[in-house]
JSON list of C-alpha atoms in Angstrom, two decimals:
[
{"chain": "A", "resi": 20, "resn": "MET", "atom": "CA", "xyz": [-172.63, -47.86, 68.40]},
{"chain": "A", "resi": 21, "resn": "THR", "atom": "CA", "xyz": [-174.80, -49.15, 71.27]},
{"chain": "A", "resi": 22, "resn": "LEU", "atom": "CA", "xyz": [-176.25, -46.89, 73.93]},
{"chain": "A", "resi": 23, "resn": "ALA", "atom": "CA", "xyz": [-173.87, -48.43, 76.52]},
{"chain": "A", "resi": 24, "resn": "ASP", "atom": "CA", "xyz": [-170.87, -47.56, 74.27]},
{"chain": "A", "resi": 25, "resn": "ARG", "atom": "CA", "xyz": [-171.99, -44.04, 73.76]},
{"chain": "A", "resi": 26, "resn": "LEU", "atom": "CA", "xyz": [-172.44, -43.58, 77.50]},
{"chain": "A", "resi": 27, "resn": "ARG", "atom": "CA", "xyz": [-168.97, -45.03, 78.10]},
{"chain": "A", "resi": 28, "resn": "ALA", "atom": "CA", "xyz": [-167.50, -42.83, 75.54]},
{"chain": "A", "resi": 29, "resn": "ARG", "atom": "CA", "xyz": [-168.95, -39.70, 76.95]},
{"chain": "A", "resi": 30, "resn": "LEU", "atom": "CA", "xyz": [-168.17, -40.47, 80.63]},
{"chain": "A", "resi": 31, "resn": "ALA", "atom": "CA", "xyz": [-165.48, -37.73, 81.88]},
{"chain": "A", "resi": 32, "resn": "ASP", "atom": "CA", "xyz": [-162.82, -38.62, 84.47]},
{"chain": "A", "resi": 33, "resn": "PRO", "atom": "CA", "xyz": [-163.82, -38.00, 88.10]},
{"chain": "A", "resi": 34, "resn": "VAL", "atom": "CA", "xyz": [-164.02, -34.21, 88.56]},
{"chain": "A", "resi": 35, "resn": "ASP", "atom": "CA", "xyz": [-163.57, -32.13, 91.73]},
{"chain": "A", "resi": 36, "resn": "ALA", "atom": "CA", "xyz": [-166.99, -30.66, 91.76]},
{"chain": "A", "resi": 37, "resn": "LEU", "atom": "CA", "xyz": [-168.74, -33.89, 92.73]},
{"chain": "A", "resi": 38, "resn": "LEU", "atom": "CA", "xyz": [-171.20, -34.25, 95.71]},
{"chain": "A", "resi": 39, "resn": "THR", "atom": "CA", "xyz": [-169.74, -36.65, 98.23]},
{"chain": "A", "resi": 40, "resn": "GLY", "atom": "CA", "xyz": [-172.58, -36.98, 100.79]},
{"chain": "A", "resi": 41, "resn": "ASP", "atom": "CA", "xyz": [-175.38, -35.55, 102.86]},
{"chain": "A", "resi": 42, "resn": "LEU", "atom": "CA", "xyz": [-175.27, -33.10, 105.38]},
{"chain": "A", "resi": 43, "resn": "ASN", "atom": "CA", "xyz": [-173.44, -30.56, 102.97]},
{"chain": "A", "resi": 44, "resn": "GLY", "atom": "CA", "xyz": [-171.00, -33.09, 102.15]},
{"chain": "A", "resi": 45, "resn": "ALA", "atom": "CA", "xyz": [-169.97, -33.91, 105.68]},
{"chain": "A", "resi": 46, "resn": "ALA", "atom": "CA", "xyz": [-172.02, -36.98, 106.78]},
{"chain": "A", "resi": 47, "resn": "PRO", "atom": "CA", "xyz": [-170.06, -38.38, 109.68]},
{"chain": "A", "resi": 48, "resn": "MET", "atom": "CA", "xyz": [-168.65, -41.92, 109.42]},
{"chain": "A", "resi": 49, "resn": "PRO", "atom": "CA", "xyz": [-170.72, -44.13, 111.77]},
{"chain": "A", "resi": 50, "resn": "ALA", "atom": "CA", "xyz": [-168.87, -45.65, 114.66]},
{"chain": "A", "resi": 51, "resn": "GLY", "atom": "CA", "xyz": [-168.87, -49.15, 112.96]},
{"chain": "A", "resi": 52, "resn": "GLY", "atom": "CA", "xyz": [-167.98, -47.69, 109.51]},
{"chain": "A", "resi": 53, "resn": "TRP", "atom": "CA", "xyz": [-169.96, -47.38, 106.36]},
{"chain": "A", "resi": 54, "resn": "ARG", "atom": "CA", "xyz": [-172.35, -49.92, 105.42]},
{"chain": "A", "resi": 55, "resn": "ALA", "atom": "CA", "xyz": [-171.72, -50.88, 101.70]},
{"chain": "A", "resi": 56, "resn": "ALA", "atom": "CA", "xyz": [-174.68, -50.31, 99.39]},
{"chain": "A", "resi": 57, "resn": "ALA", "atom": "CA", "xyz": [-175.27, -49.92, 95.60]},
{"chain": "A", "resi": 58, "resn": "VAL", "atom": "CA", "xyz": [-178.07, -48.62, 93.31]},
{"chain": "A", "resi": 59, "resn": "LEU", "atom": "CA", "xyz": [-178.76, -49.14, 89.66]},
{"chain": "A", "resi": 60, "resn": "ILE", "atom": "CA", "xyz": [-178.95, -46.18, 87.37]},
{"chain": "A", "resi": 61, "resn": "ALA", "atom": "CA", "xyz": [-180.89, -47.93, 84.52]},
{"chain": "A", "resi": 62, "resn": "VAL", "atom": "CA", "xyz": [-180.93, -45.98, 81.29]},
{"chain": "A", "resi": 63, "resn": "THR", "atom": "CA", "xyz": [-183.49, -47.12, 78.74]},
{"chain": "A", "resi": 64, "resn": "GLU", "atom": "CA", "xyz": [-182.19, -47.84, 75.16]},
{"chain": "A", "resi": 65, "resn": "ARG", "atom": "CA", "xyz": [-184.59, -45.41, 73.19]},
{"chain": "A", "resi": 66, "resn": "ASP", "atom": "CA", "xyz": [-183.82, -42.81, 70.75]},
{"chain": "A", "resi": 67, "resn": "GLU", "atom": "CA", "xyz": [-184.46, -40.38, 73.78]},
{"chain": "A", "resi": 68, "resn": "PRO", "atom": "CA", "xyz": [-183.22, -42.51, 76.72]},
{"chain": "A", "resi": 69, "resn": "GLY", "atom": "CA", "xyz": [-184.81, -42.49, 80.03]},
{"chain": "A", "resi": 70, "resn": "VAL", "atom": "CA", "xyz": [-183.89, -43.41, 83.55]},
{"chain": "A", "resi": 71, "resn": "LEU", "atom": "CA", "xyz": [-185.89, -45.93, 85.72]},
{"chain": "A", "resi": 72, "resn": "LEU", "atom": "CA", "xyz": [-186.86, -44.66, 89.12]},
{"chain": "A", "resi": 73, "resn": "THR", "atom": "CA", "xyz": [-188.93, -46.05, 91.92]},
{"chain": "A", "resi": 74, "resn": "GLN", "atom": "CA", "xyz": [-191.45, -44.41, 94.33]},
{"chain": "A", "resi": 75, "resn": "ARG", "atom": "CA", "xyz": [-191.03, -46.21, 97.61]},
{"chain": "A", "resi": 76, "resn": "THR", "atom": "CA", "xyz": [-194.16, -47.43, 99.53]},
{"chain": "A", "resi": 77, "resn": "GLY", "atom": "CA", "xyz": [-195.43, -45.14, 102.41]},
{"chain": "A", "resi": 78, "resn": "ASP", "atom": "CA", "xyz": [-194.85, -47.62, 105.29]},
{"chain": "A", "resi": 79, "resn": "LEU", "atom": "CA", "xyz": [-191.20, -48.30, 105.02]},
{"chain": "A", "resi": 80, "resn": "ARG", "atom": "CA", "xyz": [-189.01, -47.82, 108.03]},
{"chain": "A", "resi": 81, "resn": "THR", "atom": "CA", "xyz": [-186.54, -45.52, 106.16]},
{"chain": "A", "resi": 82, "resn": "HIS", "atom": "CA", "xyz": [-187.12, -43.30, 103.22]},
{"chain": "A", "resi": 83, "resn": "ALA", "atom": "CA", "xyz": [-190.91, -43.99, 103.03]},
{"chain": "A", "resi": 84, "resn": "GLY", "atom": "CA", "xyz": [-192.53, -42.52, 99.88]},
{"chain": "A", "resi": 85, "resn": "GLN", "atom": "CA", "xyz": [-189.36, -41.25, 98.66]},
{"chain": "A", "resi": 86, "resn": "VAL", "atom": "CA", "xyz": [-188.15, -41.60, 95.00]},
{"chain": "A", "resi": 87, "resn": "ALA", "atom": "CA", "xyz": [-185.21, -43.80, 94.66]},
{"chain": "A", "resi": 88, "resn": "PHE", "atom": "CA", "xyz": [-182.98, -45.82, 92.32]},
{"chain": "A", "resi": 89, "resn": "PRO", "atom": "CA", "xyz": [-183.38, -49.62, 92.66]},
{"chain": "A", "resi": 90, "resn": "GLY", "atom": "CA", "xyz": [-180.79, -50.67, 95.20]},
{"chain": "A", "resi": 91, "resn": "GLY", "atom": "CA", "xyz": [-179.74, -51.65, 98.83]},
{"chain": "A", "resi": 92, "resn": "SER", "atom": "CA", "xyz": [-177.11, -53.22, 100.85]},
{"chain": "A", "resi": 93, "resn": "ILE", "atom": "CA", "xyz": [-174.31, -55.25, 99.38]},
{"chain": "A", "resi": 94, "resn": "ASP", "atom": "CA", "xyz": [-174.46, -58.98, 100.57]},
{"chain": "A", "resi": 95, "resn": "ALA", "atom": "CA", "xyz": [-171.47, -61.20, 100.90]},
{"chain": "A", "resi": 96, "resn": "THR", "atom": "CA", "xyz": [-172.92, -63.31, 98.08]},
{"chain": "A", "resi": 97, "resn": "ASP", "atom": "CA", "xyz": [-173.25, -60.45, 95.67]},
{"chain": "A", "resi": 98, "resn": "GLY", "atom": "CA", "xyz": [-169.61, -60.14, 94.59]},
{"chain": "A", "resi": 99, "resn": "GLY", "atom": "CA", "xyz": [-169.65, -56.26, 95.03]},
{"chain": "A", "resi": 100, "resn": "PRO", "atom": "CA", "xyz": [-171.67, -53.44, 93.81]},
{"chain": "A", "resi": 101, "resn": "VAL", "atom": "CA", "xyz": [-172.61, -54.44, 90.52]},
{"chain": "A", "resi": 102, "resn": "GLY", "atom": "CA", "xyz": [-174.00, -57.81, 91.83]},
{"chain": "A", "resi": 103, "resn": "ALA", "atom": "CA", "xyz": [-175.95, -56.09, 94.49]},
{"chain": "A", "resi": 104, "resn": "ALA", "atom": "CA", "xyz": [-177.45, -53.36, 92.28]},
{"chain": "A", "resi": 105, "resn": "LEU", "atom": "CA", "xyz": [-178.54, -55.97, 89.81]},
{"chain": "A", "resi": 106, "resn": "ARG", "atom": "CA", "xyz": [-179.91, -58.26, 92.50]},
{"chain": "A", "resi": 107, "resn": "GLU", "atom": "CA", "xyz": [-181.69, -55.43, 94.11]},
{"chain": "A", "resi": 108, "resn": "ALA", "atom": "CA", "xyz": [-183.20, -54.27, 90.94]},
{"chain": "A", "resi": 109, "resn": "THR", "atom": "CA", "xyz": [-184.52, -57.77, 90.11]},
{"chain": "A", "resi": 110, "resn": "GLU", "atom": "CA", "xyz": [-186.11, -57.95, 93.47]},
{"chain": "A", "resi": 111, "resn": "GLU", "atom": "CA", "xyz": [-187.57, -54.55, 93.62]},
{"chain": "A", "resi": 112, "resn": "ILE", "atom": "CA", "xyz": [-188.76, -54.04, 90.02]},
{"chain": "A", "resi": 113, "resn": "GLY", "atom": "CA", "xyz": [-188.54, -57.21, 88.43]},
{"chain": "A", "resi": 114, "resn": "LEU", "atom": "CA", "xyz": [-185.65, -56.54, 86.12]},
{"chain": "A", "resi": 115, "resn": "PRO", "atom": "CA", "xyz": [-185.01, -59.72, 84.19]},
{"chain": "A", "resi": 116, "resn": "VAL", "atom": "CA", "xyz": [-181.56, -61.44, 84.98]},
{"chain": "A", "resi": 117, "resn": "GLY", "atom": "CA", "xyz": [-179.23, -60.56, 82.15]},
{"chain": "A", "resi": 118, "resn": "ALA", "atom": "CA", "xyz": [-181.32, -57.62, 80.73]},
{"chain": "A", "resi": 119, "resn": "ALA", "atom": "CA", "xyz": [-178.86, -55.02, 81.90]},
{"chain": "A", "resi": 120, "resn": "THR", "atom": "CA", "xyz": [-175.49, -53.91, 80.28]},
{"chain": "A", "resi": 121, "resn": "VAL", "atom": "CA", "xyz": [-173.28, -52.56, 82.94]},
{"chain": "A", "resi": 122, "resn": "VAL", "atom": "CA", "xyz": [-171.64, -49.42, 81.66]},
{"chain": "A", "resi": 123, "resn": "ALA", "atom": "CA", "xyz": [-169.40, -48.40, 84.78]},
{"chain": "A", "resi": 124, "resn": "THR", "atom": "CA", "xyz": [-169.60, -47.89, 88.46]},
{"chain": "A", "resi": 125, "resn": "LEU", "atom": "CA", "xyz": [-169.73, -44.33, 89.44]},
{"chain": "A", "resi": 126, "resn": "ASP", "atom": "CA", "xyz": [-168.66, -42.19, 92.43]},
{"chain": "A", "resi": 127, "resn": "ARG", "atom": "CA", "xyz": [-169.33, -43.23, 95.96]},
{"chain": "A", "resi": 128, "resn": "TYR", "atom": "CA", "xyz": [-171.91, -41.24, 97.90]},
{"chain": "A", "resi": 129, "resn": "HIS", "atom": "CA", "xyz": [-172.33, -41.11, 101.72]},
{"chain": "A", "resi": 130, "resn": "THR", "atom": "CA", "xyz": [-175.58, -40.82, 103.38]},
{"chain": "A", "resi": 131, "resn": "VAL", "atom": "CA", "xyz": [-176.53, -39.50, 106.70]},
{"chain": "A", "resi": 132, "resn": "THR", "atom": "CA", "xyz": [-178.13, -42.97, 107.45]},
{"chain": "A", "resi": 133, "resn": "GLY", "atom": "CA", "xyz": [-174.55, -44.49, 107.34]},
{"chain": "A", "resi": 134, "resn": "PHE", "atom": "CA", "xyz": [-174.36, -45.99, 103.85]},
{"chain": "A", "resi": 135, "resn": "GLU", "atom": "CA", "xyz": [-171.52, -45.51, 101.37]},
{"chain": "A", "resi": 136, "resn": "VAL", "atom": "CA", "xyz": [-173.46, -45.95, 97.98]},
{"chain": "A", "resi": 137, "resn": "VAL", "atom": "CA", "xyz": [-171.93, -46.96, 94.72]},
{"chain": "A", "resi": 138, "resn": "PRO", "atom": "CA", "xyz": [-174.15, -46.04, 91.69]},
{"chain": "A", "resi": 139, "resn": "VAL", "atom": "CA", "xyz": [-173.88, -48.56, 88.93]},
{"chain": "A", "resi": 140, "resn": "LEU", "atom": "CA", "xyz": [-174.69, -47.09, 85.40]},
{"chain": "A", "resi": 141, "resn": "ALA", "atom": "CA", "xyz": [-176.29, -49.62, 83.08]},
{"chain": "A", "resi": 142, "resn": "THR", "atom": "CA", "xyz": [-178.38, -49.74, 79.97]},
{"chain": "A", "resi": 143, "resn": "VAL", "atom": "CA", "xyz": [-181.75, -51.78, 79.68]},
{"chain": "A", "resi": 144, "resn": "PRO", "atom": "CA", "xyz": [-184.00, -52.60, 76.71]},
{"chain": "A", "resi": 145, "resn": "PRO", "atom": "CA", "xyz": [-187.31, -50.29, 76.63]},
{"chain": "A", "resi": 146, "resn": "ASP", "atom": "CA", "xyz": [-190.72, -51.42, 77.89]},
{"chain": "A", "resi": 147, "resn": "LEU", "atom": "CA", "xyz": [-189.69, -54.35, 79.85]},
{"chain": "A", "resi": 148, "resn": "PRO", "atom": "CA", "xyz": [-192.53, -55.83, 81.83]},
{"chain": "A", "resi": 149, "resn": "LEU", "atom": "CA", "xyz": [-191.28, -54.62, 85.07]},
{"chain": "A", "resi": 150, "resn": "VAL", "atom": "CA", "xyz": [-193.33, -55.35, 88.29]},
{"chain": "A", "resi": 151, "resn": "PRO", "atom": "CA", "xyz": [-192.75, -53.34, 91.68]},
{"chain": "A", "resi": 152, "resn": "ALA", "atom": "CA", "xyz": [-192.13, -55.40, 94.76]},
{"chain": "A", "resi": 153, "resn": "PRO", "atom": "CA", "xyz": [-195.43, -54.79, 96.61]},
{"chain": "A", "resi": 154, "resn": "LEU", "atom": "CA", "xyz": [-193.71, -54.44, 100.05]},
{"chain": "A", "resi": 155, "resn": "GLU", "atom": "CA", "xyz": [-191.18, -51.89, 98.83]},
{"chain": "A", "resi": 156, "resn": "VAL", "atom": "CA", "xyz": [-192.28, -50.07, 95.68]},
{"chain": "A", "resi": 157, "resn": "ASP", "atom": "CA", "xyz": [-195.58, -48.32, 94.92]},
{"chain": "A", "resi": 158, "resn": "ALA", "atom": "CA", "xyz": [-194.57, -47.30, 91.32]},
{"chain": "A", "resi": 159, "resn": "ILE", "atom": "CA", "xyz": [-191.79, -47.64, 88.58]},
{"chain": "A", "resi": 160, "resn": "PHE", "atom": "CA", "xyz": [-191.55, -44.59, 86.28]},
{"chain": "A", "resi": 161, "resn": "GLU", "atom": "CA", "xyz": [-189.26, -43.19, 83.76]},
{"chain": "A", "resi": 162, "resn": "VAL", "atom": "CA", "xyz": [-187.62, -39.73, 83.52]},
{"chain": "A", "resi": 163, "resn": "PRO", "atom": "CA", "xyz": [-185.97, -38.48, 80.32]},
{"chain": "A", "resi": 164, "resn": "LEU", "atom": "CA", "xyz": [-182.04, -38.66, 80.67]},
{"chain": "A", "resi": 165, "resn": "ARG", "atom": "CA", "xyz": [-181.84, -35.13, 79.03]},
{"chain": "A", "resi": 166, "resn": "LEU", "atom": "CA", "xyz": [-184.05, -33.81, 81.72]},
{"chain": "A", "resi": 167, "resn": "LEU", "atom": "CA", "xyz": [-181.90, -35.39, 84.57]},
{"chain": "A", "resi": 168, "resn": "LEU", "atom": "CA", "xyz": [-178.47, -34.20, 82.92]},
{"chain": "A", "resi": 169, "resn": "ASP", "atom": "CA", "xyz": [-179.64, -30.48, 82.88]},
{"chain": "A", "resi": 170, "resn": "PRO", "atom": "CA", "xyz": [-178.48, -28.89, 86.13]},
{"chain": "A", "resi": 171, "resn": "ALA", "atom": "CA", "xyz": [-180.96, -25.92, 85.51]},
{"chain": "A", "resi": 172, "resn": "ASN", "atom": "CA", "xyz": [-183.81, -28.23, 86.29]},
{"chain": "A", "resi": 173, "resn": "PHE", "atom": "CA", "xyz": [-182.60, -28.73, 89.88]},
{"chain": "A", "resi": 174, "resn": "ALA", "atom": "CA", "xyz": [-183.39, -26.36, 92.88]},
{"chain": "A", "resi": 175, "resn": "VAL", "atom": "CA", "xyz": [-181.76, -26.24, 96.31]},
{"chain": "A", "resi": 176, "resn": "GLY", "atom": "CA", "xyz": [-183.83, -26.71, 99.37]},
{"chain": "A", "resi": 177, "resn": "SER", "atom": "CA", "xyz": [-183.00, -27.12, 103.14]},
{"chain": "A", "resi": 178, "resn": "ARG", "atom": "CA", "xyz": [-184.37, -28.70, 106.22]},
{"chain": "A", "resi": 179, "resn": "TRP", "atom": "CA", "xyz": [-183.00, -29.14, 109.81]},
{"chain": "A", "resi": 180, "resn": "HIS", "atom": "CA", "xyz": [-181.61, -32.26, 110.89]},
{"chain": "A", "resi": 181, "resn": "GLU", "atom": "CA", "xyz": [-180.38, -32.87, 114.51]},
{"chain": "A", "resi": 182, "resn": "GLY", "atom": "CA", "xyz": [-179.76, -29.14, 115.03]},
{"chain": "A", "resi": 183, "resn": "THR", "atom": "CA", "xyz": [-177.89, -28.69, 111.60]},
{"chain": "A", "resi": 184, "resn": "GLU", "atom": "CA", "xyz": [-179.43, -26.97, 108.36]},
{"chain": "A", "resi": 185, "resn": "ARG", "atom": "CA", "xyz": [-179.19, -29.61, 105.72]},
{"chain": "A", "resi": 186, "resn": "PHE", "atom": "CA", "xyz": [-179.18, -28.42, 102.15]},
{"chain": "A", "resi": 187, "resn": "TYR", "atom": "CA", "xyz": [-180.06, -30.81, 99.38]},
{"chain": "A", "resi": 188, "resn": "HIS", "atom": "CA", "xyz": [-180.83, -30.65, 95.63]},
{"chain": "A", "resi": 189, "resn": "GLU", "atom": "CA", "xyz": [-184.14, -31.46, 94.13]},
{"chain": "A", "resi": 190, "resn": "LEU", "atom": "CA", "xyz": [-186.08, -31.81, 91.04]},
{"chain": "A", "resi": 191, "resn": "ILE", "atom": "CA", "xyz": [-189.81, -31.94, 90.43]},
{"chain": "A", "resi": 192, "resn": "PHE", "atom": "CA", "xyz": [-190.95, -34.29, 87.71]},
{"chain": "A", "resi": 193, "resn": "GLY", "atom": "CA", "xyz": [-194.60, -34.06, 87.35]},
{"chain": "A", "resi": 194, "resn": "GLU", "atom": "CA", "xyz": [-196.21, -34.96, 90.76]},
{"chain": "A", "resi": 195, "resn": "ARG", "atom": "CA", "xyz": [-193.04, -36.47, 91.89]},
{"chain": "A", "resi": 196, "resn": "ARG", "atom": "CA", "xyz": [-190.01, -34.93, 93.94]},
{"chain": "A", "resi": 197, "resn": "ILE", "atom": "CA", "xyz": [-186.55, -36.30, 93.45]},
{"chain": "A", "resi": 198, "resn": "TRP", "atom": "CA", "xyz": [-184.44, -35.20, 96.15]},
{"chain": "A", "resi": 199, "resn": "GLY", "atom": "CA", "xyz": [-181.70, -35.95, 98.71]},
{"chain": "A", "resi": 200, "resn": "ALA", "atom": "CA", "xyz": [-179.02, -38.77, 97.90]},
{"chain": "A", "resi": 201, "resn": "THR", "atom": "CA", "xyz": [-181.02, -39.69, 94.66]},
{"chain": "A", "resi": 202, "resn": "ALA", "atom": "CA", "xyz": [-180.86, -36.23, 93.36]},
{"chain": "A", "resi": 203, "resn": "ALA", "atom": "CA", "xyz": [-177.14, -35.83, 94.27]},
{"chain": "A", "resi": 204, "resn": "MET", "atom": "CA", "xyz": [-176.05, -39.01, 92.52]},
{"chain": "A", "resi": 205, "resn": "ILE", "atom": "CA", "xyz": [-178.03, -37.64, 89.46]},
{"chain": "A", "resi": 206, "resn": "LEU", "atom": "CA", "xyz": [-176.03, -34.47, 89.62]},
{"chain": "A", "resi": 207, "resn": "ASN", "atom": "CA", "xyz": [-172.75, -36.34, 89.90]},
{"chain": "A", "resi": 208, "resn": "LEU", "atom": "CA", "xyz": [-173.79, -38.29, 86.82]},
{"chain": "A", "resi": 209, "resn": "ALA", "atom": "CA", "xyz": [-174.60, -35.02, 85.03]},
{"chain": "A", "resi": 210, "resn": "ARG", "atom": "CA", "xyz": [-171.10, -33.49, 85.96]},
{"chain": "A", "resi": 211, "resn": "ARG", "atom": "CA", "xyz": [-169.47, -36.64, 84.58]},
{"chain": "A", "resi": 212, "resn": "LEU", "atom": "CA", "xyz": [-171.46, -37.17, 81.57]},
{"chain": "A", "resi": 213, "resn": "THR", "atom": "CA", "xyz": [-171.48, -35.14, 78.43]},
{"chain": "A", "resi": 214, "resn": "TRP", "atom": "CA", "xyz": [-174.60, -35.63, 76.31]},
{"chain": "A", "resi": 215, "resn": "PRO", "atom": "CA", "xyz": [-175.81, -34.28, 73.27]}
]
């Protein structure tokens, strides 16, 4: 059984306890509606699988320096979330076309910046010669899937945003801080995925 098959077999139906959005789950819909986006949760095919994440460059207009999944807006030519997530992963980390095996699209997440994000779960071969896009990505790194799927590894933090105290989940991995929407989508995966 492939890793993709194992992941599919262990994905539970949507559950009620999922995180739906920033600002304590109450991110307001923008006046023009949500902007469609997708991210790729790429799980490496190893005996102990890992998840590929990026550290964004420090001079980006939004989310500078943050840890994120490869991803971005869904373009009309993408054909939907899967096409967008794969295209963005090719652009941001040099994921070879055809290298990913899509497992499933997961639960939508709404950000305070106005995006409705669809996570796309996929498997990829290990040790691909990935190359960060210099204007967007400082580094590409891998976090053990087992570590990400253990809610005990996450803490809750808070900060003020436009007069409202915003609570978020975070995980520290070495010198990197995984928080916000990325951490929330990981926790949603942990609530859907049973893993040995």
